[in-house]
Amino acid sequence: MNMMAHRQLPPSAQDAAVARASGQLLSRYARDKAPLKLRVTDGEQAEPIELPAGAVALLMDILEAMAAGQGVTIMPENAELTTVQAAEVLNVSRPFLIKLLDKQQIPHRKVGKHRRIRMEDMMAYKASIDAERESVLDQLAAEAQEHDMGYNNP
């Protein structure tokens, strides 16, 4: 991959516990969606570090995933993925992804015989199908309520 990416495998039970405790402490300060100043201590030295609001939110997501025992991969939006990597992001098979690319539902480019998909295009496609699914679920719930299928409030 021609990009900066970092993958952290699932944490040990001890690291998951530390992530849980750290996330709980940090969540008190992260609610404001504002930059956050942390003071890092190393021996006798203490140095303040200011984190932008986006980094604080990302750190909270990372700690939450680690607390749940999950691994984490961080990848920039402009990264280019292979079809195997893109299929993993969408949690679909590679042949299914190839069909999406052939139907031009996801932008891509060819490098020789190989297809490359930008991460930001993958995430835009994923957001659109997630929104479509949510809309269909809302419609189903509304129809169930309309037909008095047990979803009405008592």
CSV table of N, CA, C and O in Angstrom, one decimal, residues 63-120:
chain,number,residue,atom,x,y,z
A,63,LEU,N,-10.3,3.7,21.7
A,63,LEU,CA,-10.4,3.2,23.1
A,63,LEU,C,-11.6,2.3,23.2
A,63,LEU,O,-11.6,1.2,23.9
A,64,GLU,N,-12.7,2.7,22.7
A,64,GLU,CA,-14.0,1.9,22.7
A,64,GLU,C,-13.8,0.6,22.1
A,64,GLU,O,-14.2,-0.5,22.6
A,65,ALA,N,-13.2,0.6,20.9
A,65,ALA,CA,-13.0,-0.7,20.1
A,65,ALA,C,-12.0,-1.6,20.9
A,65,ALA,O,-12.3,-2.8,21.0
A,66,MET,N,-11.0,-1.0,21.4
A,66,MET,CA,-10.0,-1.8,22.2
A,66,MET,C,-10.6,-2.4,23.5
A,66,MET,O,-10.4,-3.5,23.8
A,67,ALA,N,-11.5,-1.6,24.1
A,67,ALA,CA,-12.1,-2.0,25.4
A,67,ALA,C,-13.0,-3.2,25.0
A,67,ALA,O,-13.2,-4.1,25.9
A,68,ALA,N,-13.6,-3.2,23.8
A,68,ALA,CA,-14.4,-4.3,23.4
A,68,ALA,C,-13.6,-5.5,22.9
A,68,ALA,O,-14.2,-6.5,22.4
A,69,GLY,N,-12.3,-5.4,22.9
A,69,GLY,CA,-11.4,-6.5,22.5
A,69,GLY,C,-11.2,-6.6,21.0
A,69,GLY,O,-10.8,-7.6,20.4
A,70,GLN,N,-11.5,-5.5,20.3
A,70,GLN,CA,-11.4,-5.4,18.8
A,70,GLN,C,-10.1,-4.8,18.4
A,70,GLN,O,-9.6,-3.9,19.0
A,71,GLY,N,-9.6,-5.3,17.3
A,71,GLY,CA,-8.5,-4.6,16.6
A,71,GLY,C,-8.9,-3.4,15.9
A,71,GLY,O,-10.1,-3.2,15.7
A,72,VAL,N,-8.0,-2.5,15.6
A,72,VAL,CA,-8.3,-1.2,14.9
A,72,VAL,C,-7.4,-1.0,13.8
A,72,VAL,O,-6.2,-1.3,13.9
A,73,THR,N,-7.9,-0.5,12.6
A,73,THR,CA,-7.1,-0.1,11.5
A,73,THR,C,-7.4,1.4,11.2
A,73,THR,O,-8.5,1.8,11.1
A,74,ILE,N,-6.3,2.2,11.1
A,74,ILE,CA,-6.5,3.6,10.8
A,74,ILE,C,-5.9,3.8,9.4
A,74,ILE,O,-4.7,3.4,9.2
A,75,MET,N,-6.6,4.5,8.6
A,75,MET,CA,-6.2,4.7,7.2
A,75,MET,C,-6.6,6.0,6.7
A,75,MET,O,-7.8,6.4,7.0
A,76,PRO,N,-5.8,6.8,6.1
A,76,PRO,CA,-6.2,8.1,5.6
A,76,PRO,C,-7.3,8.0,4.5
A,76,PRO,O,-7.4,7.0,3.8
A,77,GLU,N,-8.1,9.0,4.4
A,77,GLU,CA,-9.2,9.0,3.4
A,77,GLU,C,-8.7,8.9,2.0
A,77,GLU,O,-9.4,8.4,1.1
A,78,ASN,N,-7.5,9.5,1.7
A,78,ASN,CA,-7.0,9.5,0.3
A,78,ASN,C,-6.3,8.2,-0.1
A,78,ASN,O,-5.7,8.1,-1.1
A,79,ALA,N,-6.3,7.2,0.8
A,79,ALA,CA,-5.6,5.9,0.6
A,79,ALA,C,-6.3,5.2,-0.6
A,79,ALA,O,-7.5,5.3,-0.8
A,80,GLU,N,-5.5,4.5,-1.3
A,80,GLU,CA,-6.1,3.6,-2.4
A,80,GLU,C,-6.0,2.2,-2.0
A,80,GLU,O,-5.0,1.7,-1.5
A,81,LEU,N,-7.1,1.5,-2.2
A,81,LEU,CA,-7.2,0.1,-1.7
A,81,LEU,C,-7.2,-0.8,-2.9
A,81,LEU,O,-7.7,-0.5,-4.0
A,82,THR,N,-6.8,-2.0,-2.7
A,82,THR,CA,-6.9,-3.1,-3.7
A,82,THR,C,-8.4,-3.6,-3.6
A,82,THR,O,-9.1,-3.3,-2.6
A,83,THR,N,-8.8,-4.4,-4.5
A,83,THR,CA,-10.1,-4.9,-4.5
A,83,THR,C,-10.3,-5.8,-3.2
A,83,THR,O,-11.4,-5.9,-2.7
A,84,VAL,N,-9.3,-6.5,-2.8
A,84,VAL,CA,-9.4,-7.4,-1.7
A,84,VAL,C,-9.6,-6.5,-0.4
A,84,VAL,O,-10.4,-6.8,0.4
A,85,GLN,N,-8.8,-5.5,-0.3
A,85,GLN,CA,-8.9,-4.6,0.9
A,85,GLN,C,-10.3,-3.9,0.9
A,85,GLN,O,-10.9,-3.8,1.9
A,86,ALA,N,-10.7,-3.4,-0.3
A,86,ALA,CA,-12.0,-2.7,-0.4
A,86,ALA,C,-13.2,-3.7,0.0
A,86,ALA,O,-14.1,-3.3,0.7
A,87,ALA,N,-13.1,-4.9,-0.5
A,87,ALA,CA,-14.1,-5.9,-0.1
A,87,ALA,C,-14.1,-6.1,1.4
A,87,ALA,O,-15.2,-6.3,2.0
A,88,GLU,N,-13.0,-6.1,2.0
A,88,GLU,CA,-12.9,-6.3,3.5
A,88,GLU,C,-13.6,-5.1,4.2
A,88,GLU,O,-14.3,-5.3,5.2
A,89,VAL,N,-13.4,-3.9,3.7
A,89,VAL,CA,-13.9,-2.7,4.3
A,89,VAL,C,-15.5,-2.8,4.2
A,89,VAL,O,-16.2,-2.5,5.2
A,90,LEU,N,-16.0,-3.2,3.1
A,90,LEU,CA,-17.5,-3.3,2.9
A,90,LEU,C,-18.0,-4.6,3.5
A,90,LEU,O,-19.2,-4.8,3.6
A,91,ASN,N,-17.1,-5.6,3.9
A,91,ASN,CA,-17.6,-6.9,4.4
A,91,ASN,C,-18.4,-7.6,3.4
A,91,ASN,O,-19.5,-8.2,3.6
A,92,VAL,N,-17.9,-7.6,2.1
A,92,VAL,CA,-18.5,-8.3,1.0
A,92,VAL,C,-17.4,-9.2,0.3
A,92,VAL,O,-16.2,-9.0,0.6
A,93,SER,N,-17.8,-10.1,-0.5
A,93,SER,CA,-16.9,-10.9,-1.3
A,93,SER,C,-16.2,-10.0,-2.4
A,93,SER,O,-16.8,-9.0,-2.8
A,94,ARG,N,-15.0,-10.4,-2.8
A,94,ARG,CA,-14.3,-9.7,-3.8
A,94,ARG,C,-15.1,-9.7,-5.1
A,94,ARG,O,-15.3,-8.7,-5.8
A,95,PRO,N,-15.7,-10.9,-5.5
A,95,PRO,CA,-16.5,-10.9,-6.8
A,95,PRO,C,-17.7,-9.9,-6.7
A,95,PRO,O,-18.0,-9.3,-7.7
A,96,PHE,N,-18.4,-9.8,-5.5
A,96,PHE,CA,-19.5,-8.9,-5.4
A,96,PHE,C,-19.0,-7.4,-5.6
A,96,PHE,O,-19.6,-6.6,-6.3
A,97,LEU,N,-17.8,-7.1,-5.0
A,97,LEU,CA,-17.2,-5.8,-5.2
A,97,LEU,C,-16.9,-5.5,-6.6
A,97,LEU,O,-17.2,-4.4,-7.1
A,98,ILE,N,-16.3,-6.5,-7.3
A,98,ILE,CA,-16.0,-6.3,-8.7
A,98,ILE,C,-17.3,-6.0,-9.5
A,98,ILE,O,-17.2,-5.1,-10.4
A,99,LYS,N,-18.4,-6.6,-9.2
A,99,LYS,CA,-19.7,-6.3,-9.9
A,99,LYS,C,-20.1,-4.8,-9.6
A,99,LYS,O,-20.5,-4.1,-10.5
A,100,LEU,N,-19.9,-4.4,-8.4
A,100,LEU,CA,-20.2,-3.0,-8.1
A,100,LEU,C,-19.3,-2.0,-8.9
A,100,LEU,O,-19.8,-1.0,-9.4
A,101,LEU,N,-18.0,-2.4,-9.0
A,101,LEU,CA,-17.1,-1.5,-9.8
A,101,LEU,C,-17.5,-1.6,-11.3
A,101,LEU,O,-17.5,-0.5,-11.9
A,102,ASP,N,-17.8,-2.7,-11.8
A,102,ASP,CA,-18.2,-2.8,-13.2
A,102,ASP,C,-19.5,-2.1,-13.5
A,102,ASP,O,-19.6,-1.5,-14.6
A,103,LYS,N,-20.4,-2.0,-12.5
A,103,LYS,CA,-21.6,-1.2,-12.7
A,103,LYS,C,-21.4,0.3,-12.4
A,103,LYS,O,-22.3,1.1,-12.5
A,104,GLN,N,-20.2,0.6,-12.1
A,104,GLN,CA,-19.8,2.0,-11.8
A,104,GLN,C,-20.5,2.6,-10.6
A,104,GLN,O,-20.8,3.8,-10.6
A,105,GLN,N,-20.8,1.7,-9.6
A,105,GLN,CA,-21.5,2.2,-8.4
A,105,GLN,C,-20.4,2.8,-7.4
A,105,GLN,O,-20.8,3.5,-6.6
A,106,ILE,N,-19.2,2.4,-7.6
A,106,ILE,CA,-18.1,2.9,-6.8
A,106,ILE,C,-17.0,3.4,-7.8
A,106,ILE,O,-16.5,2.6,-8.6
A,107,PRO,N,-16.5,4.6,-7.7
A,107,PRO,CA,-15.5,5.1,-8.6
A,107,PRO,C,-14.2,4.3,-8.4
A,107,PRO,O,-13.9,3.9,-7.2
A,108,HIS,N,-13.4,4.0,-9.4
A,108,HIS,CA,-12.1,3.4,-9.3
A,108,HIS,C,-11.3,3.7,-10.5
A,108,HIS,O,-11.7,4.4,-11.4
A,109,ARG,N,-10.0,3.3,-10.4
A,109,ARG,CA,-9.1,3.5,-11.5
A,109,ARG,C,-8.4,2.2,-11.7
A,109,ARG,O,-8.3,1.4,-10.8
A,110,LYS,N,-7.8,2.0,-12.9
A,110,LYS,CA,-7.0,0.8,-13.2
A,110,LYS,C,-5.5,1.2,-13.2
A,110,LYS,O,-5.1,2.2,-13.7
A,111,VAL,N,-4.8,0.3,-12.6
A,111,VAL,CA,-3.3,0.4,-12.6
A,111,VAL,C,-2.9,-0.9,-13.3
A,111,VAL,O,-2.9,-1.9,-12.7
A,112,GLY,N,-2.6,-0.8,-14.6
A,112,GLY,CA,-2.3,-2.0,-15.4
A,112,GLY,C,-3.7,-2.8,-15.4
A,112,GLY,O,-4.7,-2.3,-15.8
A,113,LYS,N,-3.7,-4.0,-15.0
A,113,LYS,CA,-4.9,-4.8,-14.9
A,113,LYS,C,-5.6,-4.7,-13.6
A,113,LYS,O,-6.7,-5.3,-13.4
A,114,HIS,N,-5.0,-4.1,-12.6
A,114,HIS,CA,-5.5,-4.0,-11.3
A,114,HIS,C,-6.4,-2.8,-11.0
A,114,HIS,O,-6.0,-1.7,-11.5
A,115,ARG,N,-7.4,-3.0,-10.3
A,115,ARG,CA,-8.3,-1.9,-9.9
A,115,ARG,C,-7.8,-1.3,-8.6
A,115,ARG,O,-7.5,-2.0,-7.7
A,116,ARG,N,-8.0,0.0,-8.4
A,116,ARG,CA,-7.7,0.7,-7.2
A,116,ARG,C,-8.9,1.6,-6.8
A,116,ARG,O,-9.4,2.3,-7.7
A,117,ILE,N,-9.3,1.5,-5.6
A,117,ILE,CA,-10.4,2.3,-5.1
A,117,ILE,C,-10.0,3.2,-4.0
A,117,ILE,O,-9.3,2.7,-3.0
A,118,ARG,N,-10.3,4.5,-4.0
A,118,ARG,CA,-10.0,5.4,-3.0
A,118,ARG,C,-10.8,5.1,-1.7
A,118,ARG,O,-12.0,4.9,-1.8
A,119,MET,N,-10.2,5.2,-0.6
A,119,MET,CA,-10.9,5.0,0.7
A,119,MET,C,-12.1,5.9,0.8
A,119,MET,O,-13.2,5.5,1.3
A,120,GLU,N,-11.9,7.2,0.4
A,120,GLU,CA,-13.0,8.1,0.6
A,120,GLU,C,-14.2,7.7,-0.3
A,120,GLU,O,-15.4,7.9,0.1
